[in-house]
Amino acid sequence: MSSLVPQPAAESQDLRARLRTALAATTERLGSAGVPSPSVDARALIAHAARTDRPLVLLDALPEDFEARLEETTVRREAREPLQLILGRAPFRRLELRVRAGVFIPRPETELALDLLRERTDGPLAQVVDLCTGSGALGAAVLDELPAARVLAVEVDEAAAELAAQNLELGGPGRGRVLRADLLGEVPELAAAAPVDAVLSNPPYIPAGAVPQDPEVREHDPQRALFGGGEDGLEVPRAVVAWAARLLRPGGMLVMEHADVQGAAARGLAEAHGGFAEIATAADLTGRDRFLLARRRDDAPEGRHGRLSR
Ligand code: GLN
């Protein structure tokens, strides 16, 4: 052979062709099914069917059941089953979290809560509470990124609490604990955790009448993790704010996710409570209002052992 570059063997050309065909066909099918990012999802399904985490161009062999596995998962994604449930994991910050059907799937937009917290924290960040933890995403990321931190994660749903315990272990073995409790009631074990340095929360907040647009959300995420209670969806977020006031040390931060139309209403919750200063709204990377930020006052009228005000 005259060329200095080794020519690909016949089977490797065949493999490239199979991958190209698979990518084009899968992207086309997912696109027709209305999947928002068909080519990204097609690549993920192909990697899953090929049982690899490496870039597809580096593959030198495909498992025998590649096409069958790809077909099975493509049909599921065409039916708008969430990609994370099909893959069995969800990327969140530096972690690959476990997911399971019936438990709210962590979203990339929630990842920003960690940066907001770290930017605004004054003093130690050693004791962190994650309210409405769901899969445990925020708590697990805290454990992973802050190696000295301990996390208490609170969750009302049994299946979610079990999953959260596994994900907290993944984030930082032995440093996280899940408490199964309903924040709308009295929870002495949670109250006893005060004082803490930070409270993070992605609570349910969708208003009663709203219908989530994406079938992945509408048909797969549990209603309890979506709808916040009350006409305005803010019943659970209001309880989160009240618990944060009870739990935080003076100067400690609350970072709570909300819907893009709820910026003023969420600030209103913290203002009405009276225990917070530096009440602000942070936008996500697309410029939409998505997070309430509030610092626990040290001259708060109720003090940190005060009554839970709703
Ligand atoms: N963000 C959710 C959604 O995508 C709403 C509920 C929540 O995150 N707490 O619909």
CSV table of C-alpha atoms and ligand atoms in Angstrom, one decimal, residues 104 107 109-110 202-206 212 217 221 225-226 257 290, ligand 1:
chain,number,residue,atom,x,y,z
A,104,PHE,CA,-39.1,13.0,39.5
A,107,ARG,CA,-33.3,18.5,35.4
A,109,GLU,CA,-31.8,23.8,35.0
A,110,THR,CA,-31.8,22.8,38.7
A,202,ASN,CA,-36.5,22.3,44.1
A,203,PRO,CA,-40.0,21.9,45.5
A,204,PRO,CA,-43.2,21.2,43.4
A,205,TYR,CA,-44.5,24.6,42.3
A,206,ILE,CA,-46.7,24.2,39.2
A,212,PRO,CA,-47.0,20.6,31.7
A,217,VAL,CA,-43.1,15.4,32.3
A,221,ASP,CA,-43.1,12.7,36.6
A,225,ALA,CA,-43.5,16.4,42.5
A,226,LEU,CA,-44.9,18.8,40.0
A,257,GLU,CA,-36.2,26.9,42.4
A,290,ARG,CA,-36.0,30.6,38.2
B,1,GLN,N1,-39.4,21.9,36.8
B,1,GLN,C1,-40.5,21.1,36.7
B,1,GLN,C2,-40.9,20.9,35.3
B,1,GLN,O1,-40.1,20.8,34.4
B,1,GLN,C3,-41.6,21.6,37.6
B,1,GLN,C4,-41.6,21.1,39.0
B,1,GLN,C5,-40.3,21.2,39.7
B,1,GLN,O2,-39.2,21.2,39.2
B,1,GLN,N2,-40.2,21.3,40.9
B,1,GLN,O3,-42.0,20.8,34.9
